[in-house]
Structure formats: C-alpha cells, structure tokens
Short mmCIF file of C-alpha atoms in Angstrom, two decimals:
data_model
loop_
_atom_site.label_atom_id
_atom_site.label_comp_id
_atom_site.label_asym_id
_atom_site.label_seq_id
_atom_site.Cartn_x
_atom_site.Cartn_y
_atom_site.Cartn_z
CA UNK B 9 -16.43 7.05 -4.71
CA UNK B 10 -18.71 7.37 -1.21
CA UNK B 11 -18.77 3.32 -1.48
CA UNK B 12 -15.21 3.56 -1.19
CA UNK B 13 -15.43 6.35 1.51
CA UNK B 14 -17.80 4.72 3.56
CA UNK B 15 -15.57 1.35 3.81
CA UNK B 16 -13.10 2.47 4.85
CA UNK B 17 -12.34 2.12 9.18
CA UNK B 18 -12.39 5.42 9.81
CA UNK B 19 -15.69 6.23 8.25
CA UNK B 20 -17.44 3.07 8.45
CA UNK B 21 -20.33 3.40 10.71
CA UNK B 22 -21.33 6.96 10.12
CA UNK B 23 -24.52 8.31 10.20
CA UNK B 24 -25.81 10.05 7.51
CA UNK B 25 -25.88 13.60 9.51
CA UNK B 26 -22.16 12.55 10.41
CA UNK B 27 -20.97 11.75 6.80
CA UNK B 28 -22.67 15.41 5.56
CA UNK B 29 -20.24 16.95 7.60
CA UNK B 30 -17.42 15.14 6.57
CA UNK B 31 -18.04 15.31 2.83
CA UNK B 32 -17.94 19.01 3.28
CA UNK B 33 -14.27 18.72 4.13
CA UNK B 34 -13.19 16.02 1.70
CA UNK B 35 -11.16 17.15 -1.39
CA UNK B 36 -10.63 15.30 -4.83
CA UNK B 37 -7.05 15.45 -5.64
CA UNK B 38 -6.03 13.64 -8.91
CA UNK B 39 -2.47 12.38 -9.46
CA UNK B 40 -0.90 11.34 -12.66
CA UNK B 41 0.99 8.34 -12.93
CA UNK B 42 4.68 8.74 -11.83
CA UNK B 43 4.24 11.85 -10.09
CA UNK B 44 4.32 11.90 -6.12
CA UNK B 45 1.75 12.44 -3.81
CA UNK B 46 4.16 14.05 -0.97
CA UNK B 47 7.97 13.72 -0.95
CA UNK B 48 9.94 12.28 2.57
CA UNK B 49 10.70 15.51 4.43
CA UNK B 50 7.33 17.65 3.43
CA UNK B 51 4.96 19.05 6.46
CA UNK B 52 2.64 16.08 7.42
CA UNK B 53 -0.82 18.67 7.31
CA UNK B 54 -3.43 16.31 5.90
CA UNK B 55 -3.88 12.66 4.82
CA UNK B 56 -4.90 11.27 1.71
CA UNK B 57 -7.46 8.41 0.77
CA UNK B 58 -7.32 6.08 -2.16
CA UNK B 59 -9.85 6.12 -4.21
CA UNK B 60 -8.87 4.87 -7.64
CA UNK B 61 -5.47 3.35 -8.60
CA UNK B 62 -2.09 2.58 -6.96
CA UNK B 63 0.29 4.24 -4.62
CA UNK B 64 3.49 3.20 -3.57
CA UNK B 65 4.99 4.39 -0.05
CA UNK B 66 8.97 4.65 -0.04
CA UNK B 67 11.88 5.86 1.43
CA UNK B 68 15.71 6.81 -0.24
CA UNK B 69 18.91 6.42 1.35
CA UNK B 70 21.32 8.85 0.91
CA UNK B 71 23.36 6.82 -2.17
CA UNK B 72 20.03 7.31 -3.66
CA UNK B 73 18.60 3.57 -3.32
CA UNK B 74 15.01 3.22 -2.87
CA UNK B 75 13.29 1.21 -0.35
CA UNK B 76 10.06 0.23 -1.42
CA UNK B 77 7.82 0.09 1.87
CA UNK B 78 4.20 -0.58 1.13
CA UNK B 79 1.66 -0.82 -2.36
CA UNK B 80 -1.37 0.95 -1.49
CA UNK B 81 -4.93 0.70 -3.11
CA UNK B 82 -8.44 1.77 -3.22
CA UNK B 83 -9.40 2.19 1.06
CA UNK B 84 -5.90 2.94 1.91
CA UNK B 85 -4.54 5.81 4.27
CA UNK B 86 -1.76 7.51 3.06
CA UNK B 87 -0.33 10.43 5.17
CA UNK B 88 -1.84 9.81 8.32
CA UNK B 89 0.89 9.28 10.79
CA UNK B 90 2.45 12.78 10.57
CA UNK B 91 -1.04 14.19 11.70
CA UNK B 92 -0.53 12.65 15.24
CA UNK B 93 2.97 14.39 16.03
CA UNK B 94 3.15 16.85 13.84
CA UNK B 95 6.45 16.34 11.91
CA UNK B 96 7.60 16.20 8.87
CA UNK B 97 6.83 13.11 6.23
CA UNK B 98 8.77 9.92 6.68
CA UNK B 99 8.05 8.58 3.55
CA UNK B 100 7.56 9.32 -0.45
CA UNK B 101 3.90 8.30 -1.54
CA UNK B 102 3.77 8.88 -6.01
CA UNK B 103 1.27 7.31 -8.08
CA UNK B 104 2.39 3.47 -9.67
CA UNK B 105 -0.66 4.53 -12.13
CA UNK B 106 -3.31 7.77 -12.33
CA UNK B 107 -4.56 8.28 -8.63
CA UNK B 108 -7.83 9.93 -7.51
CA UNK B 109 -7.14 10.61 -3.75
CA UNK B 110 -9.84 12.10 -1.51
CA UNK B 111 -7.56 15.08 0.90
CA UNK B 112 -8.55 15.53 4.47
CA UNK B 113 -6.79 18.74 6.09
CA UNK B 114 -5.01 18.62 9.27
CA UNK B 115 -7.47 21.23 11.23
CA UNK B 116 -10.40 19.30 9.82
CA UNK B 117 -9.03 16.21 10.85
CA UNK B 118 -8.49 17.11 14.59
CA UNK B 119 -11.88 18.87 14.75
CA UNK B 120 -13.93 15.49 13.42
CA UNK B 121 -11.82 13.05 15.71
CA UNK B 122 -12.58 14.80 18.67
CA UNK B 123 -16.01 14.01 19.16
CA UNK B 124 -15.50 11.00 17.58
CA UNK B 125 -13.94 8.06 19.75
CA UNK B 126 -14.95 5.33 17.92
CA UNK B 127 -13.14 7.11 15.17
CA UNK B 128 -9.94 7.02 17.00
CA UNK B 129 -10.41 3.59 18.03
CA UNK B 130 -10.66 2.82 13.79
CA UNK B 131 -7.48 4.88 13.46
CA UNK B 132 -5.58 3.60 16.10
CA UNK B 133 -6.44 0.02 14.42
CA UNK B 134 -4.77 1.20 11.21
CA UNK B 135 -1.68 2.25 13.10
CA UNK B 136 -1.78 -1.26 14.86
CA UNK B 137 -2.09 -2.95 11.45
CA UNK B 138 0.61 -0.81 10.15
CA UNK B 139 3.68 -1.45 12.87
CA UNK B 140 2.37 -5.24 12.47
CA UNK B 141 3.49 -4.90 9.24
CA UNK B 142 6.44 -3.30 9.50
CA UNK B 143 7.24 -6.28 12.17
CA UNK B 144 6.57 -8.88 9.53
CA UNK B 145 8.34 -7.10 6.92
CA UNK B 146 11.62 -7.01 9.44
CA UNK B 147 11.44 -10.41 10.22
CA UNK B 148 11.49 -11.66 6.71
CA UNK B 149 14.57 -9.78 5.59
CA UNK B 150 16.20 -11.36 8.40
CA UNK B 151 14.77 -15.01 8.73
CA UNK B 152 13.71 -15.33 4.79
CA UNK B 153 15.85 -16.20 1.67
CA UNK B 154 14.51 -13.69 -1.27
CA UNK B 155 12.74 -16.41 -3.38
CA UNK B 156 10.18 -17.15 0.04
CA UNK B 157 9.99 -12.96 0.02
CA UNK B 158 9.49 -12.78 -3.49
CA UNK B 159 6.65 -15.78 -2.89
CA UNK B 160 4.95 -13.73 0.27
CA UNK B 161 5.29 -10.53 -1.84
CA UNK B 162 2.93 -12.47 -4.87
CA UNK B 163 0.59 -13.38 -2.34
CA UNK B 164 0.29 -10.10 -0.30
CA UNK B 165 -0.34 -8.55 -3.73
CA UNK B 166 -2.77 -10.97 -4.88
CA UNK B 167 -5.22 -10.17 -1.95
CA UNK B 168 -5.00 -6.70 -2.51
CA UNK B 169 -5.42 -6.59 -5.98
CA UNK B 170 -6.27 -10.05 -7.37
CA UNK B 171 -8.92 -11.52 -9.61
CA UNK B 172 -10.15 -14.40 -9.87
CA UNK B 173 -9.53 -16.42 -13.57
CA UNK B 174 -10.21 -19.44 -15.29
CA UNK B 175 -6.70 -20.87 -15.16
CA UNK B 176 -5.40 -19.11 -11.59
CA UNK B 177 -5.52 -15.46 -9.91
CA UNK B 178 -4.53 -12.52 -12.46
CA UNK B 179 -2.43 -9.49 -10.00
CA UNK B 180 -2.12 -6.85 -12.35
CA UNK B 181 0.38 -5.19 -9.71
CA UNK B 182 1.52 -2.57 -11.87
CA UNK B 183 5.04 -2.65 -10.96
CA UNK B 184 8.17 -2.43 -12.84
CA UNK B 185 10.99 -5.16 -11.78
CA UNK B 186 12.76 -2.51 -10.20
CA UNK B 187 10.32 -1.85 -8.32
CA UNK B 188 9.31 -5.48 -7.58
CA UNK B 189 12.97 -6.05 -5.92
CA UNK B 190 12.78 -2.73 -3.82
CA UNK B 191 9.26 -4.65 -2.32
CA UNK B 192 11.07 -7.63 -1.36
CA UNK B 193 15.13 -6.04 0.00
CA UNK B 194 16.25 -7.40 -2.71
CA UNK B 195 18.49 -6.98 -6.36
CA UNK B 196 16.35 -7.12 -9.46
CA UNK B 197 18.22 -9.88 -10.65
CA UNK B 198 17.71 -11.83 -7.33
CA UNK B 199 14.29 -11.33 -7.66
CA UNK B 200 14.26 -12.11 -11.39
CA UNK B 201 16.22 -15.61 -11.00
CA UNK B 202 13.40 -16.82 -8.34
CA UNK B 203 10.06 -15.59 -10.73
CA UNK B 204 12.15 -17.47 -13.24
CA UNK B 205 12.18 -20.37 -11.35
CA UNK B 206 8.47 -19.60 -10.08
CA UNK B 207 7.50 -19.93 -13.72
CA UNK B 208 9.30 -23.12 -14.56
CA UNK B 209 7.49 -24.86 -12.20
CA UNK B 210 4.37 -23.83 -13.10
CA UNK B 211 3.52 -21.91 -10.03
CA UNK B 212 2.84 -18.72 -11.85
CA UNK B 213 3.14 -17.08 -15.50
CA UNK B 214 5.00 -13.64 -15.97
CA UNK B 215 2.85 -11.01 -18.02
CA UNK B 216 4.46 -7.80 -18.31
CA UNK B 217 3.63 -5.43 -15.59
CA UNK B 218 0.54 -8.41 -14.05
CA UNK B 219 1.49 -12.20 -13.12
CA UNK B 220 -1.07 -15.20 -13.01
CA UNK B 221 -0.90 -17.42 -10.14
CA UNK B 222 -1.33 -21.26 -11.13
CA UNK B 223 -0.29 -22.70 -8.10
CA UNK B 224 -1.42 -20.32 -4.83
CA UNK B 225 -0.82 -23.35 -2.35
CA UNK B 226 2.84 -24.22 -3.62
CA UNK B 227 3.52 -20.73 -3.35
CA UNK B 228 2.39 -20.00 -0.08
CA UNK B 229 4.79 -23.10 1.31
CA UNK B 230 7.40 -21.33 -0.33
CA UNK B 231 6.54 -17.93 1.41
CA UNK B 232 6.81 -20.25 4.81
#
C-alpha cells in the first residue's frame, strides 16, 4: 500500500520525516463493490486515494440517466476538487469492484499543503491533467462517431488497466455494457453494434466483463 502511496504526484518525493507525518493522517476506508464512495451533492471535506480496485466517477441528470465521467484505479485522486472551494461534490464516485481507499481529511489536507509547494505544484498538475481530459472527452462527442469513441475508450482503458498476453492485451475493465455506453455518450446498443463489428474483424475478442485486444494499431486508427 505505501508503494502505491509514495507514487502517487502528490507524495512522490517525500522524505521519510515528511511521509511519517502524513501516514499519521491517512485513513483505510474499504468499499464494497456497488456501493458509493460519496454521492453528487455531499460536503467535499476530504479526498480519497485508490489503493486497490476500481472507481467510477459520474454524474445523473434529472430523468435519471447516468453520465459516466472517468474509471479510476490504483494512484488515482478521487474527491479532491471540492477541497479547493469548498462546495459541495460534483460528482458520484462507487466502487465498479471492492475498493481500499486511503482518506485524507480536509483540515489535514490544508495544514500539509501549506508548507509544501512542490506539493501544490503536483496537485495543480492533476487538476491540469483533469480539465485536459474533460477537453478531449468534449471534443470527441462532438467531432467523433461512437464506434472511434468506443475504439479510444478500449485504448484509454487498456493503459490503465492492461496486461500484456500471448495473443494481444487482456483489459479486465470490469464494466457492465451499460456502463461501457455511459463511458463513451452513447446507447448500449450503439456501443454493442461497433464491439460487434470490432470483433468481426479481429481487432479484439469480447470476454464477459474483460476484452482482449488483437489488433491495438487498427484500433487506434479507428479512435483517429
């Protein structure tokens, strides 16, 4: 779990007097597999590192559809943005599968950051990353057809939480179809037609909740 810890930006770096005192404040929290994290709408008073499993970030419009925003694993923030202004959540975070999250407090949070600037320049990285992201994710459900989402959406999830096999790269992404469409703005049956097609020509083979890529390269022109 320190491994983890230690790799991620905001920690990276620390000495070992530094990382004492931060331990000290760290939390375990442990979250079973369809429950949530923090709902949209909850007080924003600490952030959350992954440590073990999958998270999924969303948001749900009033007819109650879901937008799925972000996967998160093992190094990821979750939580963090509501500890800059103080407002409520934005988002849903709830476990894809069983979660072990390490819990900073709010109060803690502010007191280690502010002797800390090379910590806020880490942080402010993240945030960078993040509205980059949410950019690229805008720009695709306007200048992308769904089967070049679907495509970018393989790949994205393949460098998170790929592995490396004989006959391609295994993503066991954990995610129902459902869930699969919300990632890419998209209806499950959308979604479904183009991993059809995917599959019959031998770019990839469906497995459940995991997909093997065969053909990475064919797939990223796709995702062009």
């Amino acid at each position: 779990m320190d491994t983890i810890l230690r790799s991620v930006p905001l920690f990276a770096g620390l000495g070992d007097g530094d990382w004492a005192a931060l331990s000290a404040r760290l939390a375990t929290v442990r979250v079973r597999r369809g429950d949530a994290v923090f709902h949209e709408g909850d007080a924003g008073d600490c952030l959350f590192v992954v440590l073990e499993g999958k998270a999924k970030i969303s948001r749900t419009a009033q007819d109650g559809r879901e937008n799925l925003l972000a996967v998160l694993g093992p190094g990821d923030l979750l939580g963090e943005l509501s500890l800059f202004d103080s407002l409520d959540r934005t988002a849903t975070a709830a476990a894809i599968t069983d979660l072990t999250l390490s819990r900073l407090g709010e109060r803690d949070f502010h007191s280690y950051l502010d002797d800390r600037p090379a910590v806020a320049r880490a942080l402010l990285r993240v945030l960078a990353r993040r509205l980059r992201d949410t950019n690229a994710a805008m720009a695709d459900l306007v200048f992308t057809d769904v089967p070049g989402r679907v495509a970018k959406a393989l790949l994205g999830l393949a460098d998170r939480f790929g592995t490396a096999t004989a006959d391609g790269c295994l993503v066991q992404h954990d995610l129902t179809q459902e869930e699969l469409a919300q990632l890419v703005g998209a209806s499950r049956e959308t979604v479904n037609k183009a991993l059809s097609d995917f599959a019959n020509r031998g770019w990839l083979r469906l497995d459940g909740r995991s997909v093997v890529l065969l053909d990475a390269t064919r797939l990223e022109r796709r995702a062009r």
